PDB file of C-alpha atoms in Angstrom:
ATOM      1  CA  UNK R   1     -12.329  28.051  38.096  1.00 78.00           C
ATOM      2  CA  UNK R   2     -14.907  27.524  40.033  1.00 90.00           C
ATOM      3  CA  UNK R   3     -18.585  28.638  39.822  1.00 93.00           C
ATOM      4  CA  UNK R   4     -20.612  30.362  42.499  1.00 94.00           C
ATOM      5  CA  UNK R   5     -24.078  28.447  43.228  1.00 97.00           C
ATOM      6  CA  UNK R   6     -25.611  30.592  45.986  1.00 97.00           C
ATOM      7  CA  UNK R   7     -24.571  33.946  47.474  1.00 96.00           C
ATOM      8  CA  UNK R   8     -26.882  35.168  50.221  1.00 96.00           C
ATOM      9  CA  UNK R   9     -27.254  37.694  52.760  1.00 95.00           C
ATOM     10  CA  UNK R  10     -28.011  36.362  55.916  1.00 92.00           C
ATOM     11  CA  UNK R  11     -28.176  39.599  57.828  1.00 84.00           C
ATOM     12  CA  UNK R  12     -26.339  42.620  59.117  1.00 84.00           C
ATOM     13  CA  UNK R  13     -23.901  42.774  55.739  1.00 90.00           C
ATOM     14  CA  UNK R  14     -22.945  39.041  56.523  1.00 94.00           C
ATOM     15  CA  UNK R  15     -23.038  36.849  53.392  1.00 96.00           C
ATOM     16  CA  UNK R  16     -22.808  33.165  52.802  1.00 97.00           C
ATOM     17  CA  UNK R  17     -21.381  31.889  49.333  1.00 96.00           C
ATOM     18  CA  UNK R  18     -21.593  28.453  47.900  1.00 97.00           C
ATOM     19  CA  UNK R  19     -19.600  27.581  45.198  1.00 96.00           C
ATOM     20  CA  UNK R  20     -18.602  24.442  43.215  1.00 94.00           C
ATOM     21  CA  UNK R  21     -15.038  23.468  43.573  1.00 90.00           C
ATOM     22  CA  UNK R  22     -13.183  22.678  40.302  1.00 86.00           C
ATOM     23  CA  UNK R  23     -11.464  19.313  40.524  1.00 83.00           C
ATOM     24  CA  UNK R  24      -7.938  21.266  39.975  1.00 84.00           C
ATOM     25  CA  UNK R  25      -8.146  22.861  43.357  1.00 86.00           C
ATOM     26  CA  UNK R  26      -7.158  20.847  46.429  1.00 89.00           C
ATOM     27  CA  UNK R  27      -9.578  20.504  49.176  1.00 92.00           C
ATOM     28  CA  UNK R  28      -9.364  22.042  52.291  1.00 94.00           C
ATOM     29  CA  UNK R  29      -8.990  21.007  55.922  1.00 93.00           C
ATOM     30  CA  UNK R  30     -10.409  23.071  59.008  1.00 93.00           C
ATOM     31  CA  UNK R  31      -8.621  25.968  59.723  1.00 91.00           C
ATOM     32  CA  UNK R  32      -6.922  26.580  56.337  1.00 92.00           C
ATOM     33  CA  UNK R  33      -8.135  29.587  53.951  1.00 90.00           C
ATOM     34  CA  UNK R  34      -8.110  30.452  49.988  1.00 91.00           C
ATOM     35  CA  UNK R  35      -7.317  33.509  48.457  1.00 88.00           C
ATOM     36  CA  UNK R  36     -10.461  34.731  46.413  1.00 87.00           C
ATOM     37  CA  UNK R  37     -11.177  36.845  43.537  1.00 83.00           C
ATOM     38  CA  UNK R  38     -14.415  37.451  41.486  1.00 79.00           C
ATOM     39  CA  UNK R  39     -13.178  40.507  39.621  1.00 74.00           C
ATOM     40  CA  UNK R  40     -10.758  41.529  36.910  1.00 76.00           C
ATOM     41  CA  UNK R  41      -8.515  44.267  37.942  1.00 71.00           C
ATOM     42  CA  UNK R  42      -9.479  46.651  40.309  1.00 69.00           C
ATOM     43  CA  UNK R  43      -8.752  45.976  43.247  1.00 68.00           C
ATOM     44  CA  UNK R  44      -5.501  44.399  42.583  1.00 65.00           C
ATOM     45  CA  UNK R  45      -5.049  41.899  45.445  1.00 71.00           C
ATOM     46  CA  UNK R  46      -7.220  38.509  46.222  1.00 73.00           C
ATOM     47  CA  UNK R  47      -9.098  38.601  49.490  1.00 82.00           C
ATOM     48  CA  UNK R  48      -8.574  35.957  51.638  1.00 87.00           C
ATOM     49  CA  UNK R  49     -11.619  33.623  53.087  1.00 90.00           C
ATOM     50  CA  UNK R  50     -11.492  31.046  55.699  1.00 92.00           C
ATOM     51  CA  UNK R  51     -13.322  28.032  54.806  1.00 95.00           C
ATOM     52  CA  UNK R  52     -17.036  27.920  56.657  1.00 97.00           C
ATOM     53  CA  UNK R  53     -17.882  24.444  55.721  1.00 97.00           C
ATOM     54  CA  UNK R  54     -17.004  21.591  52.693  1.00 96.00           C
ATOM     55  CA  UNK R  55     -18.833  19.031  51.408  1.00 95.00           C
ATOM     56  CA  UNK R  56     -16.159  16.235  50.263  1.00 93.00           C
ATOM     57  CA  UNK R  57     -18.480  13.886  48.410  1.00 92.00           C
ATOM     58  CA  UNK R  58     -20.212  16.978  46.194  1.00 94.00           C
ATOM     59  CA  UNK R  59     -16.942  18.947  46.102  1.00 94.00           C
ATOM     60  CA  UNK R  60     -18.797  22.072  47.241  1.00 96.00           C
ATOM     61  CA  UNK R  61     -17.460  24.855  49.324  1.00 96.00           C
ATOM     62  CA  UNK R  62     -18.623  27.578  51.442  1.00 97.00           C
ATOM     63  CA  UNK R  63     -17.521  30.802  52.764  1.00 97.00           C
ATOM     64  CA  UNK R  64     -18.814  33.119  55.266  1.00 96.00           C
ATOM     65  CA  UNK R  65     -17.888  36.737  54.851  1.00 94.00           C
ATOM     66  CA  UNK R  66     -18.541  40.515  55.698  1.00 92.00           C
ATOM     67  CA  UNK R  67     -19.128  43.249  53.299  1.00 91.00           C
ATOM     68  CA  UNK R  68     -16.410  45.502  54.431  1.00 87.00           C
ATOM     69  CA  UNK R  69     -14.292  46.814  51.531  1.00 85.00           C
ATOM     70  CA  UNK R  70     -14.248  47.033  47.733  1.00 85.00           C
ATOM     71  CA  UNK R  71     -13.365  43.477  47.342  1.00 83.00           C
ATOM     72  CA  UNK R  72     -16.068  42.012  49.639  1.00 87.00           C
ATOM     73  CA  UNK R  73     -18.477  44.703  48.035  1.00 89.00           C
ATOM     74  CA  UNK R  74     -17.797  43.058  44.483  1.00 90.00           C
ATOM     75  CA  UNK R  75     -18.056  39.725  45.755  1.00 92.00           C
ATOM     76  CA  UNK R  76     -21.363  40.197  47.511  1.00 90.00           C
ATOM     77  CA  UNK R  77     -22.804  41.203  43.963  1.00 92.00           C
ATOM     78  CA  UNK R  78     -21.848  38.270  42.286  1.00 91.00           C
ATOM     79  CA  UNK R  79     -24.717  35.748  41.421  1.00 94.00           C
ATOM     80  CA  UNK R  80     -25.090  31.981  40.578  1.00 95.00           C
ATOM     81  CA  UNK R  81     -22.920  30.873  37.803  1.00 94.00           C
ATOM     82  CA  UNK R  82     -20.402  33.633  38.387  1.00 94.00           C
ATOM     83  CA  UNK R  83     -16.871  32.681  37.921  1.00 91.00           C
ATOM     84  CA  UNK R  84     -14.592  32.549  41.243  1.00 91.00           C
ATOM     85  CA  UNK R  85     -10.970  32.063  41.440  1.00 89.00           C
ATOM     86  CA  UNK R  86      -9.832  30.166  44.377  1.00 91.00           C
ATOM     87  CA  UNK R  87      -5.956  30.139  45.095  1.00 90.00           C
ATOM     88  CA  UNK R  88      -5.226  27.598  47.739  1.00 85.00           C
ATOM     89  CA  UNK R  89      -5.720  25.861  50.653  1.00 93.00           C
ATOM     90  CA  UNK R  90      -3.167  27.771  52.620  1.00 90.00           C
ATOM     91  CA  UNK R  91      -2.262  27.764  56.021  1.00 87.00           C
ATOM     92  CA  UNK R  92      -1.666  24.917  58.745  1.00 86.00           C
ATOM     93  CA  UNK R  93      -5.030  23.157  59.388  1.00 86.00           C
ATOM     94  CA  UNK R  94      -6.654  22.176  63.020  1.00 84.00           C
ATOM     95  CA  UNK R  95      -7.204  18.403  63.063  1.00 71.00           C
ATOM     96  CA  UNK R  96      -8.160  18.052  66.511  1.00 71.00           C
ATOM     97  CA  UNK R  97      -6.351  15.847  69.133  1.00 78.00           C
ATOM     98  CA  UNK R  98      -8.016  13.300  71.338  1.00 85.00           C
ATOM     99  CA  UNK R  99     -10.019  15.408  73.632  1.00 93.00           C
ATOM    100  CA  UNK R 100     -13.603  16.894  73.091  1.00 96.00           C
ATOM    101  CA  UNK R 101     -13.717  20.341  71.802  1.00 96.00           C
ATOM    102  CA  UNK R 102     -14.834  23.787  72.965  1.00 97.00           C
ATOM    103  CA  UNK R 103     -14.854  26.439  70.481  1.00 97.00           C
ATOM    104  CA  UNK R 104     -15.353  30.056  71.238  1.00 97.00           C
ATOM    105  CA  UNK R 105     -15.781  32.651  68.302  1.00 96.00           C
ATOM    106  CA  UNK R 106     -16.471  36.026  67.688  1.00 94.00           C
ATOM    107  CA  UNK R 107     -18.552  37.698  64.905  1.00 93.00           C
ATOM    108  CA  UNK R 108     -17.120  36.109  61.364  1.00 93.00           C
ATOM    109  CA  UNK R 109     -14.410  34.194  63.345  1.00 93.00           C
ATOM    110  CA  UNK R 110     -17.075  31.591  63.884  1.00 96.00           C
ATOM    111  CA  UNK R 111     -16.175  30.712  60.242  1.00 95.00           C
ATOM    112  CA  UNK R 112     -13.717  28.361  60.695  1.00 94.00           C
ATOM    113  CA  UNK R 113     -14.885  26.834  63.822  1.00 97.00           C
ATOM    114  CA  UNK R 114     -17.934  25.668  62.121  1.00 97.00           C
ATOM    115  CA  UNK R 115     -16.014  23.689  59.626  1.00 96.00           C
ATOM    116  CA  UNK R 116     -14.069  22.307  62.478  1.00 96.00           C
ATOM    117  CA  UNK R 117     -17.341  21.145  64.193  1.00 96.00           C
ATOM    118  CA  UNK R 118     -18.602  19.687  60.776  1.00 96.00           C
ATOM    119  CA  UNK R 119     -15.146  17.640  60.161  1.00 95.00           C
ATOM    120  CA  UNK R 120     -15.079  16.424  63.709  1.00 94.00           C
ATOM    121  CA  UNK R 121     -18.807  15.142  63.964  1.00 94.00           C
ATOM    122  CA  UNK R 122     -17.888  13.435  60.660  1.00 92.00           C
ATOM    123  CA  UNK R 123     -14.618  11.698  61.454  1.00 91.00           C
ATOM    124  CA  UNK R 124     -14.653  11.683  65.242  1.00 92.00           C
ATOM    125  CA  UNK R 125     -18.290  11.359  66.277  1.00 92.00           C
ATOM    126  CA  UNK R 126     -17.884  10.209  69.675  1.00 92.00           C
ATOM    127  CA  UNK R 127     -16.321  13.417  70.818  1.00 93.00           C
ATOM    128  CA  UNK R 128     -18.514  15.959  72.140  1.00 96.00           C
ATOM    129  CA  UNK R 129     -18.415  19.636  70.564  1.00 97.00           C
ATOM    130  CA  UNK R 130     -19.367  22.714  72.793  1.00 98.00           C
ATOM    131  CA  UNK R 131     -19.670  26.286  71.343  1.00 98.00           C
ATOM    132  CA  UNK R 132     -19.429  29.835  72.703  1.00 98.00           C
ATOM    133  CA  UNK R 133     -20.604  32.208  69.881  1.00 97.00           C
ATOM    134  CA  UNK R 134     -20.342  35.972  70.489  1.00 96.00           C
ATOM    135  CA  UNK R 135     -21.966  38.895  68.305  1.00 95.00           C
ATOM    136  CA  UNK R 136     -22.012  42.449  68.304  1.00 92.00           C
ATOM    137  CA  UNK R 137     -25.522  43.093  66.916  1.00 90.00           C
ATOM    138  CA  UNK R 138     -27.137  40.082  65.443  1.00 92.00           C
ATOM    139  CA  UNK R 139     -26.397  36.623  65.704  1.00 94.00           C
ATOM    140  CA  UNK R 140     -26.038  34.459  62.325  1.00 94.00           C
ATOM    141  CA  UNK R 141     -25.473  30.716  61.220  1.00 95.00           C
ATOM    142  CA  UNK R 142     -26.702  29.681  65.072  1.00 96.00           C
ATOM    143  CA  UNK R 143     -29.037  26.870  63.333  1.00 96.00           C
ATOM    144  CA  UNK R 144     -25.693  25.254  61.690  1.00 97.00           C
ATOM    145  CA  UNK R 145     -24.310  25.075  65.039  1.00 97.00           C
ATOM    146  CA  UNK R 146     -27.001  23.432  66.812  1.00 97.00           C
ATOM    147  CA  UNK R 147     -26.812  20.727  64.216  1.00 97.00           C
ATOM    148  CA  UNK R 148     -23.413  19.513  64.898  1.00 97.00           C
ATOM    149  CA  UNK R 149     -22.803  20.639  68.298  1.00 97.00           C
ATOM    150  CA  UNK R 150     -23.729  19.157  71.511  1.00 97.00           C
ATOM    151  CA  UNK R 151     -24.148  22.620  73.309  1.00 97.00           C
ATOM    152  CA  UNK R 152     -24.158  26.220  71.850  1.00 97.00           C
ATOM    153  CA  UNK R 153     -23.898  29.146  74.146  1.00 97.00           C
ATOM    154  CA  UNK R 154     -24.605  32.531  72.910  1.00 97.00           C
ATOM    155  CA  UNK R 155     -23.953  36.217  73.547  1.00 96.00           C
ATOM    156  CA  UNK R 156     -25.141  39.308  71.652  1.00 96.00           C
ATOM    157  CA  UNK R 157     -24.023  42.644  72.699  1.00 92.00           C
ATOM    158  CA  UNK R 158     -21.664  41.349  75.471  1.00 90.00           C
ATOM    159  CA  UNK R 159     -18.789  39.474  76.204  1.00 93.00           C
ATOM    160  CA  UNK R 160     -18.959  35.844  75.088  1.00 95.00           C
ATOM    161  CA  UNK R 161     -15.963  35.295  77.299  1.00 94.00           C
ATOM    162  CA  UNK R 162     -17.977  36.120  80.295  1.00 95.00           C
ATOM    163  CA  UNK R 163     -19.870  32.720  80.084  1.00 95.00           C
ATOM    164  CA  UNK R 164     -17.156  30.440  79.102  1.00 95.00           C
ATOM    165  CA  UNK R 165     -16.552  27.285  81.623  1.00 94.00           C
ATOM    166  CA  UNK R 166     -14.084  24.693  80.112  1.00 96.00           C
ATOM    167  CA  UNK R 167     -14.050  21.136  81.024  1.00 95.00           C
ATOM    168  CA  UNK R 168     -10.836  19.559  82.059  1.00 93.00           C
ATOM    169  CA  UNK R 169     -11.152  16.984  78.972  1.00 91.00           C
ATOM    170  CA  UNK R 170     -11.533  19.931  76.495  1.00 95.00           C
ATOM    171  CA  UNK R 171      -9.282  21.347  73.878  1.00 95.00           C
ATOM    172  CA  UNK R 172     -10.188  24.954  73.175  1.00 95.00           C
ATOM    173  CA  UNK R 173     -10.246  26.558  69.771  1.00 94.00           C
ATOM    174  CA  UNK R 174     -10.635  30.157  69.254  1.00 93.00           C
ATOM    175  CA  UNK R 175     -11.313  32.779  66.482  1.00 91.00           C
ATOM    176  CA  UNK R 176     -12.135  36.108  66.390  1.00 90.00           C
ATOM    177  CA  UNK R 177     -11.264  39.548  67.736  1.00 88.00           C
ATOM    178  CA  UNK R 178      -7.772  39.494  69.283  1.00 82.00           C
ATOM    179  CA  UNK R 179      -8.954  40.815  72.774  1.00 86.00           C
ATOM    180  CA  UNK R 180     -11.234  38.186  72.841  1.00 89.00           C
ATOM    181  CA  UNK R 181      -8.848  35.691  72.189  1.00 87.00           C
ATOM    182  CA  UNK R 182      -6.304  37.005  74.641  1.00 85.00           C
ATOM    183  CA  UNK R 183      -9.122  36.739  76.981  1.00 89.00           C
ATOM    184  CA  UNK R 184      -9.730  33.259  76.071  1.00 91.00           C
ATOM    185  CA  UNK R 185      -6.017  32.848  76.706  1.00 88.00           C
ATOM    186  CA  UNK R 186      -6.046  34.243  80.252  1.00 88.00           C
ATOM    187  CA  UNK R 187      -9.004  32.298  81.415  1.00 91.00           C
ATOM    188  CA  UNK R 188      -8.619  28.808  80.189  1.00 93.00           C
ATOM    189  CA  UNK R 189      -6.540  26.588  82.533  1.00 93.00           C
ATOM    190  CA  UNK R 190      -3.069  25.753  81.336  1.00 90.00           C
ATOM    191  CA  UNK R 191      -4.270  22.052  81.730  1.00 92.00           C
ATOM    192  CA  UNK R 192      -6.151  22.471  78.497  1.00 93.00           C
ATOM    193  CA  UNK R 193      -4.911  22.546  74.915  1.00 92.00           C
ATOM    194  CA  UNK R 194      -5.794  26.028  73.389  1.00 92.00           C
ATOM    195  CA  UNK R 195      -5.413  27.141  69.699  1.00 91.00           C
ATOM    196  CA  UNK R 196      -6.098  30.326  68.147  1.00 88.00           C
ATOM    197  CA  UNK R 197      -6.781  30.858  64.583  1.00 84.00           C
ATOM    198  CA  UNK R 198      -5.761  34.482  63.868  1.00 75.00           C
ATOM    199  CA  UNK R 199      -6.857  36.735  61.314  1.00 71.00           C
ATOM    200  CA  UNK R 200      -5.243  39.129  58.976  1.00 63.00           C
ATOM    201  CA  UNK R 201      -4.989  41.493  55.926  1.00 66.00           C
ATOM    202  CA  UNK R 202      -3.091  39.332  53.495  1.00 55.00           C
ATOM    203  CA  UNK R 203      -1.643  39.874  49.721  1.00 58.00           C
ATOM    204  CA  UNK R 204      -0.260  36.370  48.875  1.00 58.00           C
ATOM    205  CA  UNK R 205      -1.204  33.901  50.905  1.00 56.00           C
ATOM    206  CA  UNK R 206       2.396  32.226  50.503  1.00 58.00           C
ATOM    207  CA  UNK R 207       4.385  34.067  53.113  1.00 56.00           C
ATOM    208  CA  UNK R 208       6.577  35.952  50.293  1.00 60.00           C
ATOM    209  CA  UNK R 209       5.087  39.582  50.644  1.00 58.00           C
ATOM    210  CA  UNK R 210       5.434  39.742  54.775  1.00 60.00           C
ATOM    211  CA  UNK R 211       1.996  41.616  54.277  1.00 58.00           C
ATOM    212  CA  UNK R 212       0.608  39.614  57.340  1.00 56.00           C
ATOM    213  CA  UNK R 213       3.655  39.399  59.532  1.00 62.00           C
ATOM    214  CA  UNK R 214       2.785  40.600  62.996  1.00 66.00           C
ATOM    215  CA  UNK R 215       4.696  40.255  66.360  1.00 63.00           C
ATOM    216  CA  UNK R 216       4.930  37.380  68.423  1.00 59.00           C
ATOM    217  CA  UNK R 217       6.501  36.827  71.785  1.00 48.00           C
ATOM    218  CA  UNK R 218       7.004  33.095  71.830  1.00 39.00           C
ATOM    219  CA  UNK R 219       5.810  30.629  69.408  1.00 39.00           C
ATOM    220  CA  UNK R 220       5.881  26.823  69.970  1.00 38.00           C
ATOM    221  CA  UNK R 221       5.074  25.019  66.449  1.00 39.00           C
ATOM    222  CA  UNK R 222       4.150  21.395  66.646  1.00 38.00           C
ATOM    223  CA  UNK R 223       7.226  19.399  64.722  1.00 36.00           C
ATOM    224  CA  UNK R 224       6.410  15.703  64.188  1.00 38.00           C
ATOM    225  CA  UNK R 225       3.954  15.607  66.887  1.00 44.00           C
ATOM    226  CA  UNK R 226       6.259  17.191  69.377  1.00 42.00           C
ATOM    227  CA  UNK R 227       6.303  20.849  70.815  1.00 40.00           C
ATOM    228  CA  UNK R 228       9.723  21.450  71.542  1.00 42.00           C
ATOM    229  CA  UNK R 229      10.933  23.413  68.616  1.00 45.00           C
ATOM    230  CA  UNK R 230      11.186  26.979  69.685  1.00 43.00           C
ATOM    231  CA  UNK R 231      10.510  30.007  67.577  1.00 45.00           C
ATOM    232  CA  UNK R 232      11.365  33.116  69.187  1.00 45.00           C
ATOM    233  CA  UNK R 233      11.199  35.489  66.341  1.00 45.00           C
ATOM    234  CA  UNK R 234       9.873  39.026  66.577  1.00 53.00           C
ATOM    235  CA  UNK R 235       7.518  38.366  63.698  1.00 70.00           C
ATOM    236  CA  UNK R 236       5.638  35.577  62.330  1.00 72.00           C
ATOM    237  CA  UNK R 237       3.771  35.207  58.993  1.00 68.00           C
ATOM    238  CA  UNK R 238      -0.263  34.355  59.633  1.00 68.00           C
ATOM    239  CA  UNK R 239      -0.307  33.024  56.057  1.00 61.00           C
ATOM    240  CA  UNK R 240       2.627  30.515  56.325  1.00 62.00           C
ATOM    241  CA  UNK R 241       3.224  29.872  59.857  1.00 67.00           C
ATOM    242  CA  UNK R 242      -0.339  29.916  60.690  1.00 61.00           C
ATOM    243  CA  UNK R 243      -3.386  30.851  60.817  1.00 76.00           C
ATOM    244  CA  UNK R 244      -3.706  28.103  63.409  1.00 82.00           C
ATOM    245  CA  UNK R 245      -1.128  28.788  66.573  1.00 80.00           C
ATOM    246  CA  UNK R 246      -1.008  27.104  70.034  1.00 79.00           C
ATOM    247  CA  UNK R 247      -1.867  29.688  72.949  1.00 77.00           C
ATOM    248  CA  UNK R 248       1.754  30.653  73.571  1.00 70.00           C
ATOM    249  CA  UNK R 249       1.567  33.113  70.414  1.00 62.00           C
ATOM    250  CA  UNK R 250      -0.419  35.779  72.228  1.00 55.00           C
ATOM    251  CA  UNK R 251       0.986  34.871  75.558  1.00 54.00           C
ATOM    252  CA  UNK R 252       2.608  37.841  77.287  1.00 46.00           C
TER     253      UNK R 252
END
């Protein structure tokens, strides 16, 4: 059982939760998520939250989440010392490649991007990291990105994709609304590697319930560092086959 350390409203119904991860729970990698529970019986299902940050030395984990439904309404009321059930980590992580990184995030989709940035800054300090962050009404968590990125571009109330300029040596990682990621996929040249971290409602996080299954035209999955395994299935499970996919996932 993990314990909440802080759970703060950082603006516009967005909360930043920090907890002490119990040592029986495996630590996460960028792009992975946990199924979270801070209540007894109602609502029945846990809630999936991607990791915003993790301190490997202190075993401290942080989640960035919005207050949207019953589960997150209960979660935002939990204070320091409250118990927190964390099942996971689940999903396939994004561990980078040999290129510099361009992050494109919309709203709460910035959460896994920040964890990716801190991880890359720690283990690959020579690589450059640029970020494009879009918000509907209010910008949040900008100071964190300014600390780890070489460049941060912000758009509030408009389309962050209008600002994107990708360099030839960059790999793009995007998370946010599907229309935004689809636009990223269209405007980034084919020479650049593009990864999408997808979000969905989930019930189990393991791929058993099919609650997060979604249609996909073509999906190329990494297999032993090769890209030649083709999934031509009509549906994929975001929790177990993702949430990080290559750009072909949302190609028309």
